Amino acid sequence: MSQTVLVVDDDPHIRQLLVFALEKAGLATREAEDGEAALTAVAEAAPDLVVLDINMPKLNGLDVCRRLRAQGELPILFLSSRDDELDRVLGIEMGGDDYVVKPFSPREVVARVQAILRRARGAAAPAAANAVLSHGRLSLDPESWTARWNGQEAPLTVTEFTILKTLMGAPSRVFTRDAIIDRLHGPGFAITDRTIDSHVRNLRGKFAPLGGHDVIETRPGVGYRLGACLGQAA
């Protein structure tokens, strides 16, 4: 069965362009013309992913994301109508999995949508890769896409989970931001270092209330690696 993408944008031309490209790639689509309509559409039948414009009437994309994140971890790809780094970083920090800046190539949007959906499915991962990973008080279950600290679940987005799984796969290795981007999207995707920094900041913010103050360690000038995961204050 085809996975469903909800396309949310107040510009009907953009919606039509994206719907055509996504359906050509074999995905089912639905549309919403503003933030309120998007929330109604998700409540009626949750899609597998939302392509969400940031600048919209009634409710902007950031507000929609905030409400969706209060309900669960539905994957979100943001569309930004201008090359505004603040918008993009805010979107990522609120729980968006990725973003595309307008004007965009429909092929790029489709590629990023497919990358997020692949990570969410985990369908191509071999059985051995789905074994539960443990390090200190942290555990990841790739089969159920759940992360726990001392048995308490931390609700992670698809992208956050994938970053943490990457670090746990080689706990002694320091990953550059470029290496993390390659694991997320494959070589050649243009994403700023600050986007990865925002995802890491989100991860730390989700584990800190559970006592996980040392989940990810920063190596200045190099990148990130898995922390001791013993609950020690940073």
Coordinates of C-alpha atoms in Angstrom, one line a residue:
M1 CA 0.0 0.0 0.0
S2 CA 1.3 3.5 -0.9
Q3 CA 2.4 5.7 1.9
T4 CA 0.5 9.0 2.2
V5 CA 1.9 12.5 2.2
L6 CA -0.1 15.5 3.3
V7 CA 0.9 18.6 1.4
V8 CA 0.2 21.8 3.3
D9 CA 0.7 25.2 1.5
D10 CA -1.6 28.2 0.9
D11 CA -0.4 28.4 -2.7
P12 CA -2.5 26.0 -4.9
H13 CA 0.2 26.0 -7.6
I14 CA 2.8 24.7 -5.2
R15 CA 0.4 22.1 -3.9
Q16 CA -0.4 21.0 -7.4
L17 CA 3.3 20.8 -8.4
L18 CA 4.2 18.7 -5.3
V19 CA 1.2 16.4 -5.6
F20 CA 2.2 15.7 -9.2
A21 CA 5.8 14.9 -8.3
L22 CA 5.0 12.8 -5.3
E23 CA 2.3 10.8 -7.0
K24 CA 4.7 10.2 -9.9
A25 CA 7.1 8.7 -7.4
G26 CA 4.4 6.3 -6.3
L27 CA 3.2 8.1 -3.1
A28 CA -0.5 8.8 -2.3
T29 CA -1.2 12.5 -1.4
R30 CA -3.7 14.7 0.3
E31 CA -3.8 18.5 0.4
A32 CA -4.5 21.3 3.0
E33 CA -4.6 25.0 2.2
D34 CA -3.7 26.3 5.6
G35 CA -2.6 25.3 9.1
E36 CA -6.1 24.8 10.5
A37 CA -7.0 22.5 7.6
A38 CA -3.8 20.6 8.1
L39 CA -4.6 19.8 11.7
T40 CA -8.1 18.7 10.7
A41 CA -6.7 16.5 8.0
V42 CA -4.3 14.8 10.4
A43 CA -7.0 14.3 12.9
E44 CA -9.3 12.6 10.3
A45 CA -6.6 10.2 9.0
A46 CA -3.0 10.5 10.0
P47 CA -0.6 10.6 6.9
D48 CA 2.8 9.0 6.9
L49 CA 4.5 12.4 6.5
V50 CA 3.6 16.1 6.3
V51 CA 5.2 18.5 3.8
L52 CA 4.5 21.8 5.7
D53 CA 4.9 25.4 4.6
I54 CA 6.2 27.7 7.3
N55 CA 4.5 30.9 6.2
M56 CA 0.7 30.4 6.0
P57 CA -2.5 32.2 7.1
K58 CA -4.5 31.3 10.2
L59 CA -1.8 29.0 11.7
N60 CA 1.7 29.1 10.4
G61 CA 3.8 26.0 9.9
L62 CA 5.7 26.4 13.2
D63 CA 2.5 26.5 15.2
V64 CA 1.2 23.5 13.3
C65 CA 4.4 21.6 14.0
R66 CA 4.2 22.5 17.7
R67 CA 0.6 21.1 17.9
L68 CA 1.5 17.9 16.0
R69 CA 4.6 17.3 18.2
A70 CA 2.3 17.5 21.3
Q71 CA 0.4 14.6 19.8
G72 CA 3.2 12.4 18.5
E73 CA 6.2 12.1 16.2
L74 CA 4.7 12.3 12.7
P75 CA 7.5 13.1 10.3
I76 CA 7.6 16.7 9.0
L77 CA 9.4 18.2 6.0
F78 CA 9.3 22.0 6.2
L79 CA 9.0 24.4 3.2
S80 CA 10.5 27.8 3.8
S81 CA 9.4 30.6 1.5
R82 CA 12.7 32.5 1.9
D83 CA 16.3 31.7 2.6
D84 CA 15.9 32.6 6.2
E85 CA 18.2 30.5 8.5
L86 CA 16.2 31.5 11.6
D87 CA 13.0 29.9 10.1
R88 CA 14.8 26.8 9.2
V89 CA 16.6 26.4 12.5
L90 CA 13.3 27.1 14.4
G91 CA 11.6 24.5 12.3
I92 CA 14.2 21.8 13.1
E93 CA 14.3 22.8 16.8
M94 CA 10.5 22.3 17.0
G95 CA 10.8 18.8 15.7
G96 CA 10.9 19.0 12.0
D97 CA 12.9 16.2 10.3
D98 CA 14.2 18.3 7.4
Y99 CA 13.5 21.4 5.3
V100 CA 13.6 22.7 1.7
V101 CA 13.9 26.4 0.8
K102 CA 11.7 27.9 -2.0
P103 CA 12.1 28.0 -4.9
F104 CA 12.8 24.3 -4.9
S105 CA 13.2 21.4 -7.3
P106 CA 10.2 19.0 -7.0
R107 CA 12.8 16.2 -7.4
E108 CA 14.6 17.4 -4.3
V109 CA 11.4 17.5 -2.2
V110 CA 10.6 13.9 -3.4
A111 CA 14.1 12.7 -2.6
R112 CA 14.0 14.2 0.9
V113 CA 10.5 12.8 1.5
Q114 CA 11.6 9.4 0.4
A115 CA 14.7 9.6 2.7
I116 CA 12.6 10.4 5.7
L117 CA 10.1 7.6 4.9
R118 CA 12.9 5.1 4.5
R119 CA 14.3 6.0 7.9
A120 CA 10.8 5.7 9.4
R121 CA 10.1 2.3 7.9
G122 CA 13.6 0.8 8.5
A123 CA 12.5 -1.7 5.8
A124 CA 15.8 -2.1 4.2
A125 CA 17.7 -2.7 7.4
P126 CA 19.0 -6.3 7.9
A127 CA 17.8 -8.2 10.9
A128 CA 21.1 -7.9 12.7
A129 CA 20.9 -4.1 12.4
N130 CA 17.5 -4.2 14.3
A131 CA 19.0 -5.7 17.5
V132 CA 18.5 -3.5 20.6
L133 CA 21.4 -1.2 21.2
S134 CA 22.5 -0.4 24.7
H135 CA 25.1 1.9 26.2
G136 CA 25.1 2.8 29.8
R137 CA 21.6 3.8 30.7
L138 CA 20.6 4.4 27.1
S139 CA 18.9 1.8 24.9
L140 CA 17.6 2.0 21.4
D141 CA 15.2 -0.5 19.8
P142 CA 15.4 -0.1 16.0
E143 CA 12.5 -2.5 15.4
S144 CA 10.0 -0.3 17.4
W145 CA 11.9 3.0 16.8
T146 CA 11.9 3.7 20.6
A147 CA 14.6 5.2 22.7
R148 CA 14.8 4.7 26.5
W149 CA 16.8 6.1 29.4
N150 CA 16.7 3.9 32.5
G151 CA 13.5 2.4 31.0
Q152 CA 11.8 5.7 30.4
E153 CA 10.9 6.4 26.8
A154 CA 12.2 9.6 25.1
P155 CA 9.9 10.6 22.2
L156 CA 12.3 11.2 19.2
T157 CA 11.6 12.2 15.7
V158 CA 12.8 10.0 12.8
T159 CA 15.9 12.1 12.2
E160 CA 16.8 12.4 15.9
F161 CA 16.5 8.6 16.3
T162 CA 18.7 8.0 13.2
I163 CA 21.4 10.4 14.5
L164 CA 21.4 8.6 17.9
K165 CA 21.5 5.2 16.2
T166 CA 24.4 6.3 14.1
L167 CA 26.4 7.4 17.1
M168 CA 25.6 4.2 19.0
G169 CA 26.7 2.1 16.1
A170 CA 30.3 3.2 16.7
P171 CA 30.4 4.6 20.3
S172 CA 34.1 5.4 20.3
R173 CA 34.1 7.2 16.9
V174 CA 33.8 11.0 16.6
F175 CA 31.4 11.7 13.7
T176 CA 31.8 14.9 11.7
R177 CA 28.7 16.8 10.8
D178 CA 29.2 15.8 7.2
A179 CA 29.4 12.1 8.2
I180 CA 26.1 12.4 10.1
I181 CA 24.5 14.1 7.1
D182 CA 25.7 11.3 4.8
R183 CA 24.1 8.8 7.2
L184 CA 20.8 10.7 7.1
H185 CA 20.5 11.5 3.4
G186 CA 23.4 10.0 1.5
P187 CA 26.3 11.9 0.0
G188 CA 25.6 15.1 -1.8
F189 CA 22.7 16.5 0.2
A190 CA 23.2 20.2 1.0
I191 CA 22.4 20.8 4.7
T192 CA 24.1 23.2 6.9
D193 CA 26.2 22.2 10.0
R194 CA 23.8 24.3 12.1
T195 CA 20.9 21.9 11.2
I196 CA 22.8 19.0 12.7
D197 CA 23.6 21.1 15.7
S198 CA 19.9 21.8 16.1
H199 CA 19.0 18.1 16.0
V200 CA 21.7 17.4 18.6
R201 CA 20.4 20.2 20.8
N202 CA 16.9 18.6 20.5
L203 CA 18.2 15.2 21.5
R204 CA 20.0 16.6 24.6
G205 CA 16.9 18.5 25.5
K206 CA 14.7 15.4 25.4
F207 CA 17.1 13.2 27.5
A208 CA 18.0 15.9 30.1
P209 CA 14.7 15.8 32.0
L210 CA 15.2 12.0 32.4
G211 CA 18.7 12.5 33.8
G212 CA 20.5 11.9 30.6
H213 CA 22.9 14.8 30.7
D214 CA 25.7 13.0 28.9
V215 CA 24.0 11.3 25.9
I216 CA 26.1 13.1 23.3
E217 CA 29.6 14.5 23.6
T218 CA 30.8 17.4 21.5
R219 CA 34.4 17.4 20.2
P220 CA 35.1 21.0 19.3
G221 CA 36.2 21.5 15.8
V222 CA 35.5 17.9 14.9
G223 CA 31.9 16.8 15.6
Y224 CA 30.0 14.5 17.9
R225 CA 30.2 11.1 19.5
L226 CA 28.2 9.1 22.0
G227 CA 28.6 10.2 25.6
A228 CA 29.2 8.0 28.6
C229 CA 25.4 7.7 29.1
L230 CA 25.8 7.4 32.9
G231 CA 23.6 10.3 33.8
Q232 CA 26.5 12.6 34.8
A233 CA 25.9 16.3 34.6
A234 CA 27.7 18.1 31.7

